[in-house]
Amino acid sequence: MNPAAARALEALPQGLDPEPTAASTPRAALARAAEEASHAPMPLGRLRRGWILGTLPPRIAAGYFAAWIRSSLADDEGRERARHEAHLTAALRCLGTMTYLRGAVAKAGQLLAAWPTLVPDEFAETLAALHFEAPPMHYALVSEVVRAELGGEPDAVFAEFDRVPFAAASLGQVHRARRRDGEEVAVKVQYPGIARTIRSDLANLSLALLPMRFTRDGDLLREQLDDVAATLARETDYEQEAAFQERARESLADLDEIVVPRVHRDLSSPRVLTMERLHGTHLRAFLAGRPSQDERDARGRQVMHAVFRLYYGARLAYADPHPGNFLFLDDGRLGLLDFGCCRAFDAEDWALLELMEDALRVDGDAWTRGLLATTRTEPGALRPEQERAIRALADWMWEPLRHEGPFDLGSPDYFPRGVSALRDVLRTRATRSAPLFTWVQRSLLGVRAMTYQLGSRVDMRALHRRESEGAFA
Amino acid sequence: MRVTLEVKRRTHARLVEAVESLVKARGFDSVTTRDVAAAAGVGHGTLFNYFSSREALGLALCDVFLARAAADAARTSRHGEGPAEDLFALGAASLRRLRPLRDAAGTLLAGVLLIPEDAGALDPDAPPGQPLGVRRRFLDAVRSTAARHRPGHEPDAATLHLYASLFVGVVTSWSRDASPHQEDTLALLDQATRLFAAALDDAPDRHEEETP
């Protein structure tokens, strides 16, 4: 096994397994199944260039995927548990036979990495790099997709079109181009047919997992899977992504420091998304330039401002806030890229989020109400240590918002405490939550991880107060 | 009156032109040999001196379309990064040209592309439409596309047969592809050409084989 994959599998939440690990335990069988699934031949042929469907990330993701599903089995005992483990092992073996599922698993793995701090650094770096590695569509195929979607080959539709992509995107790749009116644009092109195939693969997986529906939390497992499926469906529809991007752009329009690329609807379709091209650097290059503390603070403030505005203003969880989606523009502005992985809040979601904020803000009844609503549990169902773990994590999340003045998000102490709190939540198996909170948590933790790396000091309280004012009125 | 070779060629060409315009207007399923003969201005019986059946006419049209596709691909080829890309471009150009015959092309081509090279009791220099000629011309285009990236290393008969099988599979699947813009066929063609390119890489090197 690849050492990075071995480390990642090793990093699976150990607390989920009450028994010692031995070669014959269900846990070992699961690890083997995940490993086997990841070794099955790639259906796309010899694509060895580290695309989202490449070999290493799904291998790791499969391990996390197993852990995620296993968390729903954690309370089953003895033979029952072994039986469910067997079902799960079978389901994991299916992964190897499904066409694109490992792409979906890679995505699911990234969702699970909403607990990013449990992930070894090497894995985090692999995931970060994944977004920039050369994707596999050659130009002849790109050209056919563009022709089918926009009615002409790239050379006919655009004044210029780079044959070589400069970035990987949601299940596709991004090319630099120039419109006929001279404007520079970035063109995302999706691999043909992948969206529908992923949907059908996920449906197959749901079927494979049917025997688990009677387990404790089986309903939540199903709900989470449905939510992943719905989100993947959105993520593979560039028209939906364009809609999110326009919603975000409008919401951030009055903030001079932040920019969302304009969508060129006339050159976009469900499989091709053309947008304004921004020039700047990503986190790694920014940090390599040894920025001053003031610069770090300014960038961190921009990141937090953008995410708060999207959350409270546009009612949108920017659910994939990895470093590749933030661009530090040469003119000092912050560019937000890629709105494929967004979750829009409806009125019901918003009511739930209000309960959560109340719970975090005040103690007593509000905390209890919020806790029950967000974990979908009945009063008394949570054990005291579970409630303590959740409370500690919530307090950690809320801490910067209680702090007067600039809060040091990059302090060596703050982020690791979050890691520890998260570990406790997993250790006590207090992992029940409505699917909505997977996205909220993912967004929140992703941004905290980003600002931790930036080493920024931000007056979170003031920013939050300003952006959230009247949001729940 | 003796019919000269030149007259034969002209009549053959007229029949192929007639079937092309009829197929483009109403689809292969709705075209009869009688329609073709009438449109070409030849007697119905005379048509059978040139084409043994309606399917033979359809195959002749496939042959013409594939030749145009090879020319398209040669003209627009920017010499891709490898044989997979160039073969994909050739395949995509072929599907585009074959579009008027989409419903029938898979069946028509399966009958000729999948026959072994030495099975032909037919004249290899026969005019367009003769099965062995169709296969030979089709594989020539593949051979020259592959040779561009491995000069002097010709794919062997087994490797070429693999390509013919893959291509027939793609065309057959295409005729039933209900996905938007037939995007599933694009994906299938991509996978097929990558598979073939991999087979090319794995094929024994003839030069090495011949070295004592």
XYZ file of C-alpha atoms in Angstrom:
685
model
C 0.000 0.000 0.000
C 1.127 3.512 -0.698
C 2.655 4.917 2.503
C 0.392 7.977 2.421
C -2.669 5.748 2.052
C -1.432 3.519 4.848
C -1.020 6.513 7.099
C -4.464 7.783 6.163
C -6.075 4.429 6.886
C -4.119 4.336 10.096
C -5.591 7.706 10.944
C -9.153 6.420 10.805
C -10.861 7.354 14.028
C -9.643 4.611 16.331
C -12.193 5.490 18.975
C -14.927 4.080 16.786
C -13.684 0.587 17.352
C -14.070 -0.616 20.908
C -12.134 -3.813 20.318
C -8.443 -4.197 19.702
C -7.525 -4.412 16.069
C -6.404 -7.788 14.796
C -5.997 -9.141 11.308
C -9.323 -10.965 11.470
C -11.458 -8.175 12.912
C -14.172 -6.537 10.850
C -12.097 -3.397 10.954
C -9.228 -5.153 9.212
C -11.654 -6.676 6.722
C -12.981 -3.215 5.982
C -9.543 -1.814 5.496
C -8.816 -4.686 3.116
C -12.053 -4.094 1.216
C -11.302 -0.400 0.903
C -7.838 -1.267 -0.280
C -9.162 -3.773 -2.814
C -11.740 -1.311 -4.069
C -9.035 1.222 -4.608
C -6.918 -1.235 -6.578
C -9.581 -2.253 -9.074
C -8.680 -1.113 -12.569
C -9.709 2.430 -13.311
C -12.590 2.371 -15.753
C -11.285 5.376 -17.596
C -8.229 3.535 -18.800
C -4.746 4.709 -18.201
C -5.391 7.980 -16.514
C -2.429 8.329 -14.281
C -2.182 12.003 -13.873
C -3.708 12.480 -10.489
C -7.113 13.679 -11.496
C -9.973 13.699 -9.030
C -10.599 10.125 -10.133
C -6.924 9.287 -9.916
C -5.534 6.485 -7.891
C -4.250 7.825 -4.617
C -7.012 10.087 -3.327
C -9.847 7.566 -3.771
C -7.711 5.003 -2.021
C -7.468 7.267 0.949
C -11.024 8.459 0.609
C -12.339 4.915 0.598
C -10.817 4.485 4.018
C -12.509 7.578 5.298
C -15.711 6.578 3.631
C -15.576 3.312 5.517
C -14.985 5.143 8.764
C -17.859 7.466 8.111
C -20.290 4.652 7.499
C -18.851 2.664 10.357
C -19.619 5.474 12.728
C -23.260 4.658 12.163
C -22.622 1.097 13.277
C -20.667 1.971 16.326
C -23.407 1.175 18.789
C -24.336 -2.197 17.389
C -22.991 -5.117 19.334
C -21.559 -8.530 18.603
C -23.057 -10.585 15.844
C -25.329 -7.789 14.624
C -22.350 -5.579 14.186
C -20.375 -8.245 12.347
C -23.316 -8.788 10.033
C -23.508 -5.112 9.209
C -19.770 -4.964 8.781
C -20.108 -7.783 6.257
C -22.724 -5.807 4.349
C -20.472 -2.837 4.383
C -17.522 -4.882 3.198
C -19.636 -6.083 0.305
C -20.675 -2.532 -0.453
C -17.085 -1.394 -0.459
C -16.161 -4.180 -2.851
C -18.834 -2.778 -5.146
C -16.839 0.413 -5.326
C -14.301 -1.288 -7.511
C -16.915 -2.297 -10.037
C -18.769 0.963 -10.312
C -17.847 3.203 -13.136
C -17.181 6.514 -11.553
C -18.080 5.923 -7.985
C -14.578 6.356 -6.803
C -14.851 9.918 -8.004
C -17.858 10.251 -5.786
C -15.998 8.526 -2.987
C -13.159 10.962 -3.397
C -15.729 13.689 -2.966
C -17.257 11.951 0.013
C -13.750 11.652 1.380
C -13.368 15.357 1.083
C -16.612 15.824 2.938
C -15.283 13.638 5.690
C -12.206 15.731 5.698
C -14.618 18.326 7.048
C -12.757 16.901 10.000
C -9.552 18.072 8.373
C -7.460 18.089 11.456
C -7.635 14.344 11.844
C -5.895 14.079 8.548
C -2.129 13.741 8.426
C -0.348 16.733 6.931
C 0.805 14.695 3.947
C -2.790 13.824 3.129
C -3.910 17.420 3.479
C -1.163 18.440 1.076
C -2.103 15.709 -1.367
C -5.684 16.932 -1.348
C -4.589 20.526 -1.775
C -2.304 19.644 -4.667
C -5.013 17.552 -6.282
C -6.848 20.656 -7.330
C -3.979 21.847 -9.481
C -2.675 18.717 -11.099
C -3.100 18.238 -14.812
C -6.407 16.607 -15.608
C -6.820 13.964 -18.250
C -8.972 15.263 -21.098
C -6.889 15.796 -24.194
C -7.681 18.713 -26.431
C -9.506 16.653 -29.059
C -12.038 15.597 -26.416
C -12.321 19.098 -24.942
C -12.958 20.337 -28.431
C -15.790 17.835 -28.954
C -17.432 18.756 -25.641
C -17.249 22.469 -26.441
C -18.618 21.820 -29.912
C -21.551 19.835 -28.512
C -22.275 22.355 -25.758
C -21.588 25.697 -27.449
C -22.167 24.825 -31.089
C -18.606 25.233 -32.349
C -15.054 24.148 -31.701
C -13.086 26.237 -29.196
C -11.126 27.916 -31.982
C -14.378 29.012 -33.604
C -16.202 30.073 -30.442
C -13.277 31.871 -28.783
C -10.621 34.177 -30.226
C -7.989 32.134 -28.365
C -8.193 28.902 -26.412
C -5.267 27.254 -24.626
C -5.021 23.596 -25.564
C -3.468 22.729 -22.226
C -5.612 23.166 -19.100
C -4.238 25.187 -16.205
C -6.300 23.632 -13.424
C -8.495 20.703 -12.543
C -12.124 21.463 -11.733
C -15.165 19.630 -10.470
C -14.918 16.503 -12.609
C -13.311 18.364 -15.448
C -10.652 20.948 -16.166
C -10.123 24.656 -16.748
C -8.634 26.304 -19.835
C -7.473 29.857 -20.387
C -9.198 31.550 -23.304
C -10.008 34.922 -24.799
C -13.438 36.013 -25.953
C -13.933 37.462 -29.385
C -14.335 40.888 -27.745
C -10.849 40.489 -26.268
C -11.737 39.699 -22.649
C -9.683 37.028 -20.929
C -11.763 34.187 -19.559
C -11.410 30.850 -17.794
C -13.402 27.992 -19.318
C -14.370 24.962 -17.245
C -15.092 21.869 -19.279
C -16.658 18.774 -17.778
C -15.861 15.195 -18.732
C -18.785 13.975 -20.877
C -21.425 11.875 -19.204
C -19.800 11.895 -15.790
C -22.636 13.639 -13.967
C -25.266 11.052 -14.834
C -22.903 8.162 -14.214
C -22.089 9.382 -10.741
C -25.776 9.710 -9.970
C -26.467 6.152 -11.035
C -23.434 4.855 -9.145
C -24.617 6.553 -5.978
C -28.041 5.042 -6.452
C -26.355 1.652 -6.682
C -24.430 2.320 -3.520
C -27.614 3.266 -1.701
C -29.057 -0.070 -2.757
C -25.966 -1.891 -1.577
C -26.330 -0.240 1.787
C -30.019 -1.021 2.124
C -29.467 -3.807 4.684
C -28.053 -1.200 7.010
C -31.200 0.870 7.085
C -32.465 -0.781 10.259
C -29.358 -0.039 12.258
C -29.340 2.694 14.824
C -28.700 5.901 12.870
C -29.480 4.040 9.641
C -31.976 6.769 8.827
C -29.285 9.374 9.197
C -26.874 7.377 7.072
C -29.456 7.268 4.335
C -30.155 10.948 4.731
C -26.449 11.782 4.571
C -26.005 9.682 1.438
C -28.973 11.367 -0.212
C -27.490 14.697 0.705
C -24.129 13.751 -0.815
C -25.934 12.599 -3.944
C -27.904 15.835 -4.198
C -24.800 17.913 -3.664
C -22.825 15.969 -6.250
C -25.675 16.442 -8.672
C -25.482 20.180 -8.086
C -21.728 20.160 -8.312
C -21.764 18.469 -11.686
C -24.264 20.912 -13.138
C -22.361 23.975 -14.221
C -25.585 25.918 -14.739
C -26.365 25.440 -11.065
C -22.836 26.458 -10.232
C -23.235 29.558 -12.395
C -26.391 30.422 -10.455
C -24.542 30.111 -7.110
C -21.671 32.155 -8.470
C -23.986 34.946 -9.588
C -25.787 34.887 -6.259
C -22.438 35.212 -4.471
C -21.224 37.924 -6.809
C -24.323 39.983 -6.193
C -24.095 39.504 -2.447
C -20.446 40.609 -2.364
C -20.829 43.399 -4.919
C -20.504 46.237 -2.392
C -17.275 44.870 -0.893
C -14.498 46.423 -2.964
C -11.913 44.074 -1.541
C -13.590 40.879 -2.699
C -14.415 39.746 -6.182
C -16.307 36.816 -7.652
C -15.620 36.241 -11.367
C -18.443 37.233 -13.683
C -20.131 34.343 -15.472
C -20.397 34.606 -19.249
C -23.793 33.018 -19.745
C -23.544 33.270 -23.537
C -20.565 30.894 -23.439
C -21.834 28.561 -20.730
C -23.961 25.425 -20.574
C -24.514 22.537 -18.146
C -21.078 21.132 -19.097
C -19.098 24.261 -19.974
C -18.735 27.259 -17.675
C -17.033 30.398 -18.935
C -16.121 33.124 -16.480
C -13.961 36.188 -16.055
C -10.337 35.286 -15.480
C -8.600 36.654 -12.411
C -4.854 36.996 -11.929
C -3.253 36.253 -8.610
C -1.600 33.694 -6.415
C -2.886 30.901 -4.200
C -2.083 30.370 -0.545
C 1.108 28.406 -1.016
C 2.706 30.975 -3.309
C 1.449 33.798 -1.087
C 3.108 32.293 1.977
C 6.281 31.542 0.015
C 6.572 35.296 -0.552
C 6.993 35.742 3.239
C 4.149 38.239 3.689
C 4.182 40.639 6.632
C 1.816 40.138 9.571
C -0.268 43.060 8.284
C -0.643 41.349 4.924
C -1.589 38.081 6.597
C -4.170 39.867 8.725
C -5.626 41.650 5.725
C -5.950 38.444 3.730
C -7.483 36.574 6.647
C -9.969 39.387 7.198
C -10.972 39.239 3.533
C -11.480 35.482 3.702
C -13.620 35.728 6.834
C -15.553 38.684 5.510
C -16.395 36.872 2.288
C -17.529 33.733 4.063
C -19.627 35.613 6.651
C -21.272 37.639 3.887
C -22.094 34.544 1.868
C -23.481 32.815 4.933
C -25.615 35.598 6.375
C -26.182 37.715 3.265
C -26.562 35.163 0.488
C -27.620 32.286 2.790
C -25.028 30.113 1.195
C -22.513 27.742 2.773
C -19.309 28.021 0.766
C -18.719 24.387 1.497
C -15.406 23.739 -0.215
C -13.186 26.507 1.103
C -9.876 24.860 0.307
C -6.878 27.035 -0.580
C -7.328 26.446 -4.320
C -10.596 28.337 -4.248
C -9.110 31.544 -2.873
C -6.999 33.730 -5.119
C -4.918 36.609 -3.779
C -5.151 39.110 -6.588
C -2.181 41.231 -7.563
C -4.209 44.392 -6.888
C -4.844 43.392 -3.269
C -8.358 42.021 -3.698
C -9.459 38.524 -2.803
C -10.924 36.363 -5.545
C -13.397 33.597 -4.737
C -13.406 30.755 -7.228
C -15.487 27.650 -7.758
C -19.034 27.637 -6.482
C -19.636 24.022 -7.420
C -19.797 22.896 -3.831
C -22.258 25.267 -2.226
C -25.245 24.606 -0.075
C -28.100 27.104 -0.231
C -30.242 27.460 2.880
C -34.018 27.389 2.593
C -36.387 28.760 5.238
C -36.376 25.484 7.173
C -32.576 25.347 7.178
C -32.426 28.947 8.279
C -34.701 28.275 11.244
C -32.416 25.406 12.245
C -29.341 27.597 11.880
C -30.972 30.242 14.054
C -31.523 27.619 16.736
C -27.863 26.671 16.450
C -26.690 30.257 16.816
C -28.943 30.761 19.820
C -27.585 27.583 21.328
C -24.023 28.800 20.878
C -24.769 32.290 22.113
C -26.620 31.450 25.282
C -26.806 28.640 27.775
C -29.747 26.818 29.313
C -32.843 26.055 27.320
C -31.520 27.524 24.090
C -28.497 25.229 24.225
C -30.649 22.184 24.845
C -33.107 23.096 22.090
C -30.318 23.727 19.614
C -28.503 20.577 20.593
C -31.549 18.371 20.137
C -32.425 19.978 16.819
C -28.959 19.767 15.322
C -28.262 16.218 16.476
C -31.784 15.011 15.752
C -32.040 13.406 19.157
C -34.673 13.110 21.880
C -34.079 14.656 25.312
C -31.830 12.380 27.377
C -30.570 10.401 24.379
C -27.105 11.888 24.495
C -24.771 10.626 27.153
C -23.205 13.312 29.370
C -19.745 12.825 27.878
C -21.212 13.152 24.405
C -22.913 16.394 25.303
C -19.706 17.666 26.912
C -17.741 16.845 23.764
C -20.233 18.624 21.543
C -20.288 21.586 23.888
C -16.492 21.818 23.853
C -16.433 21.789 20.061
C -19.185 24.403 19.891
C -17.328 26.602 22.366
C -14.178 26.270 20.327
C -16.022 27.333 17.184
C -17.620 30.281 18.939
C -14.521 31.402 20.842
C -13.248 33.924 18.257
C -16.705 35.491 18.138
C -16.687 36.096 21.901
C -13.240 37.639 21.858
C -13.000 41.457 21.898
C -10.578 42.779 19.287
C -8.375 40.885 16.839
C -8.338 37.134 17.457
C -5.206 35.211 16.543
C -6.558 32.477 14.272
C -3.007 31.390 13.519
C -1.952 30.890 17.120
C -0.274 27.552 17.746
C -2.837 26.897 20.460
C -6.209 27.683 18.924
C -6.502 25.377 15.952
C -4.978 22.319 17.656
C -7.551 22.721 20.444
C -10.213 22.414 17.771
C -8.551 19.229 16.588
C -8.662 17.878 20.085
C -12.329 18.853 20.529
C -13.171 17.161 17.266
C -11.374 14.013 18.336
C -13.458 13.949 21.496
C -16.659 14.254 19.508
C -15.591 11.279 17.417
C -14.258 9.338 20.389
C -17.579 9.614 22.187
C -19.392 8.881 18.902
C -21.415 12.042 19.227
C -21.504 12.254 15.465
C -25.228 12.396 14.771
C -26.201 15.537 12.928
C -28.633 16.740 10.321
C -26.996 16.746 6.854
C -27.168 20.528 6.770
C -24.562 20.704 9.516
C -22.107 18.608 7.586
C -21.971 21.495 5.132
C -21.900 24.218 7.728
C -19.173 22.434 9.664
C -17.260 21.769 6.503
C -17.358 25.416 5.532
C -16.476 26.623 9.004
C -13.600 24.219 9.553
C -12.233 24.748 6.062
C -12.076 28.479 6.611
C -10.532 28.103 10.058
C -7.898 25.802 8.556
C -7.216 28.366 5.849
C -6.822 31.269 8.279
C -4.699 29.081 10.551
C -2.307 28.527 7.668
C -2.442 32.224 6.839
C -1.598 33.072 10.452
C -4.130 35.902 10.519
C -5.398 38.036 13.362
C -8.966 39.089 12.695
C -11.553 40.962 14.736
C -14.039 38.176 14.264
C -16.520 39.522 16.759
C -16.902 42.861 14.999
C -17.024 41.243 11.583
C -19.588 38.703 12.690
C -21.730 41.284 14.436
C -21.784 43.495 11.352
C -22.541 40.720 8.885
C -25.067 38.813 10.973
C -27.016 41.865 12.102
C -30.674 41.393 11.245
C -29.977 38.118 9.480
C -32.372 36.181 11.679
C -34.911 38.957 12.043
C -23.103 -2.248 -76.351
C -20.077 -2.810 -74.202
C -20.067 -0.799 -71.017
C -16.652 0.702 -70.559
C -14.856 0.842 -67.234
C -15.287 4.600 -67.187
C -19.060 4.331 -67.637
C -19.134 1.771 -64.849
C -17.302 4.090 -62.527
C -19.600 6.985 -63.370
C -22.738 4.923 -62.808
C -21.342 3.639 -59.526
C -20.631 7.206 -58.415
C -24.145 8.340 -59.439
C -25.719 5.593 -57.366
C -23.637 6.491 -54.332
C -24.502 10.185 -54.738
C -28.179 9.241 -55.016
C -28.148 7.139 -51.878
C -26.326 9.897 -49.998
C -28.872 12.574 -50.840
C -31.801 10.233 -50.111
C -30.342 9.103 -46.770
C -29.644 12.691 -45.763
C -33.204 13.663 -46.667
C -35.135 10.834 -45.010
C -32.831 8.374 -43.256
C -31.532 4.995 -44.349
C -34.548 3.044 -43.115
C -36.876 4.839 -45.528
C -34.718 4.436 -48.605
C -35.340 1.567 -51.060
C -33.200 0.337 -53.931
C -35.980 1.448 -56.279
C -35.708 5.028 -54.923
C -31.958 5.003 -55.427
C -32.138 3.662 -58.957
C -34.745 6.251 -59.888
C -32.792 9.095 -58.333
C -29.627 7.991 -60.147
C -31.470 7.603 -63.448
C -30.643 3.905 -63.879
C -32.883 0.903 -64.159
C -33.724 -0.988 -60.988
C -32.167 -4.153 -62.386
C -29.037 -2.305 -63.404
C -28.503 -1.196 -59.792
C -27.927 -4.813 -58.831
C -25.044 -5.037 -61.274
C -23.288 -2.673 -58.914
C -24.721 -3.384 -55.482
C -26.011 -6.726 -54.394
C -28.395 -5.280 -51.825
C -29.656 -2.196 -50.071
C -27.117 -2.904 -47.312
C -24.279 -2.895 -49.849
C -25.416 0.584 -50.884
C -25.418 1.672 -47.255
C -21.948 0.251 -46.799
C -20.676 2.142 -49.845
C -21.994 5.310 -48.240
C -20.242 4.443 -44.960
C -17.049 4.033 -46.934
C -17.433 7.467 -48.503
C -18.203 9.052 -45.138
C -15.214 7.388 -43.456
C -12.898 8.570 -46.235
C -14.151 12.131 -45.747
C -13.658 11.783 -41.987
C -10.070 10.655 -42.495
C -9.507 13.682 -44.703
C -11.169 15.954 -42.100
C -8.975 14.563 -39.358
C -5.834 14.855 -41.468
C -6.714 18.463 -42.333
C -7.560 19.618 -38.830
C -5.072 17.452 -36.970
C -2.792 19.535 -34.831
C -0.842 16.436 -33.988
C -2.124 15.620 -30.563
C -0.037 14.628 -27.611
C -0.272 10.941 -28.484
C -2.032 8.332 -30.605
C -5.011 8.311 -28.216
C -5.760 11.934 -29.001
C -5.280 11.631 -32.756
C -7.347 8.449 -32.909
C -10.033 10.115 -30.844
C -10.067 13.014 -33.317
C -10.358 10.528 -36.199
C -13.158 8.662 -34.417
C -15.049 11.849 -33.597
C -14.733 13.031 -37.201
C -16.027 9.622 -38.339
C -19.096 9.846 -36.105
C -19.798 13.336 -37.368
C -19.640 12.227 -40.995
C -21.616 9.041 -40.298
C -24.429 10.966 -38.599
C -26.945 10.549 -41.487
C -26.446 6.795 -41.110
C -26.435 6.789 -37.316
C -29.181 4.180 -36.955
C -27.621 1.721 -39.387
C -23.858 2.328 -39.349
C -23.120 -0.076 -36.484
C -24.774 -3.011 -38.220
C -23.375 -2.156 -41.632
C -19.813 -1.755 -40.385
C -19.895 -4.784 -38.096
C -20.428 -6.917 -41.190
C -17.166 -5.787 -42.771
C -14.811 -4.420 -40.134
C -14.926 -7.557 -38.052
C -14.137 -10.016 -40.835
C -10.576 -11.328 -40.750
C -8.134 -9.918 -43.261
C -7.703 -13.171 -45.218
C -11.389 -14.040 -45.503
C -11.931 -12.015 -48.625
C -12.661 -13.870 -51.776
C -13.415 -10.370 -52.928
C -11.237 -8.244 -55.104
C -9.069 -6.017 -52.880
C -9.046 -3.340 -55.572
C -12.785 -3.327 -55.880
C -14.533 0.062 -55.952
C -16.031 1.628 -52.802
C -18.591 -0.561 -51.126
C -16.744 -3.832 -51.467
C -16.310 -5.182 -47.949
C -12.597 -5.843 -48.023
C -11.923 -2.422 -49.540
C -13.897 -0.727 -46.769
C -11.953 -2.544 -44.098
C -8.604 -1.909 -45.729
C -9.233 1.812 -46.149
C -10.552 2.118 -42.600
C -7.510 0.391 -41.143
C -5.126 2.372 -43.359
C -6.373 5.559 -41.733
C -5.865 4.035 -38.283
C -2.441 2.713 -39.235
C -1.199 6.045 -40.512
C -2.566 7.877 -37.457
C -0.820 5.434 -35.144
C 2.391 5.500 -37.199
C 2.629 9.273 -36.763
C 3.599 8.708 -33.152
C 5.633 5.539 -33.657
C 7.226 5.888 -37.060
C 8.187 2.570 -38.548
C 6.285 0.618 -35.905
C 3.165 -0.683 -37.569
C 0.452 -2.146 -35.372
C 0.053 -5.845 -36.115
C -3.136 -7.453 -37.424
C -4.359 -8.457 -33.962
C -3.941 -4.926 -32.607
C -5.734 -3.466 -35.613
C -8.541 -5.958 -35.193
C -8.891 -4.734 -31.622
C -9.361 -1.209 -32.924
C -11.958 -2.334 -35.466
C -13.880 -4.095 -32.675
C -13.734 -1.075 -30.406
C -14.879 1.233 -33.171
C -17.808 -0.994 -34.130
C -18.762 -1.088 -30.447
C -18.703 2.686 -30.213
C -20.771 3.140 -33.380
C -23.312 0.538 -32.284
C -23.664 2.102 -28.857
C -23.962 5.535 -30.473
C -27.018 4.474 -32.453
C -28.854 3.928 -29.154
C -27.303 6.727 -27.147
C -30.070 8.861 -25.644
C -27.763 11.010 -23.491
C -27.644 14.786 -24.059
C -25.526 15.530 -27.146
C -24.677 11.803 -27.101
C -22.084 12.604 -24.465
C -21.913 8.957 -23.410
C -20.589 8.107 -26.855
C -17.870 10.721 -26.510
C -16.821 9.173 -23.210
C -16.916 5.700 -24.719
C -14.854 6.784 -27.715
C -12.350 8.377 -25.365
C -12.050 5.211 -23.322
C -11.848 3.040 -26.438
C -9.074 5.095 -28.008
C -7.125 5.176 -24.734
C -7.456 1.430 -24.470
C -6.209 1.010 -28.015
C -3.333 3.413 -27.459
C -2.372 1.343 -24.430
C -2.476 -1.789 -26.591
C -0.184 -0.044 -29.072
C 2.276 0.658 -26.275
C 2.127 -2.941 -25.129
C 2.392 -4.428 -28.627
C 5.694 -6.146 -29.347
C 8.189 -3.924 -31.056
C 8.574 -5.373 -34.539
C 12.011 -3.972 -35.004
C 13.191 -5.630 -31.833
C 11.512 -8.872 -32.848
C 13.295 -8.863 -36.143
C 16.653 -8.246 -34.549
C 18.423 -11.587 -34.286
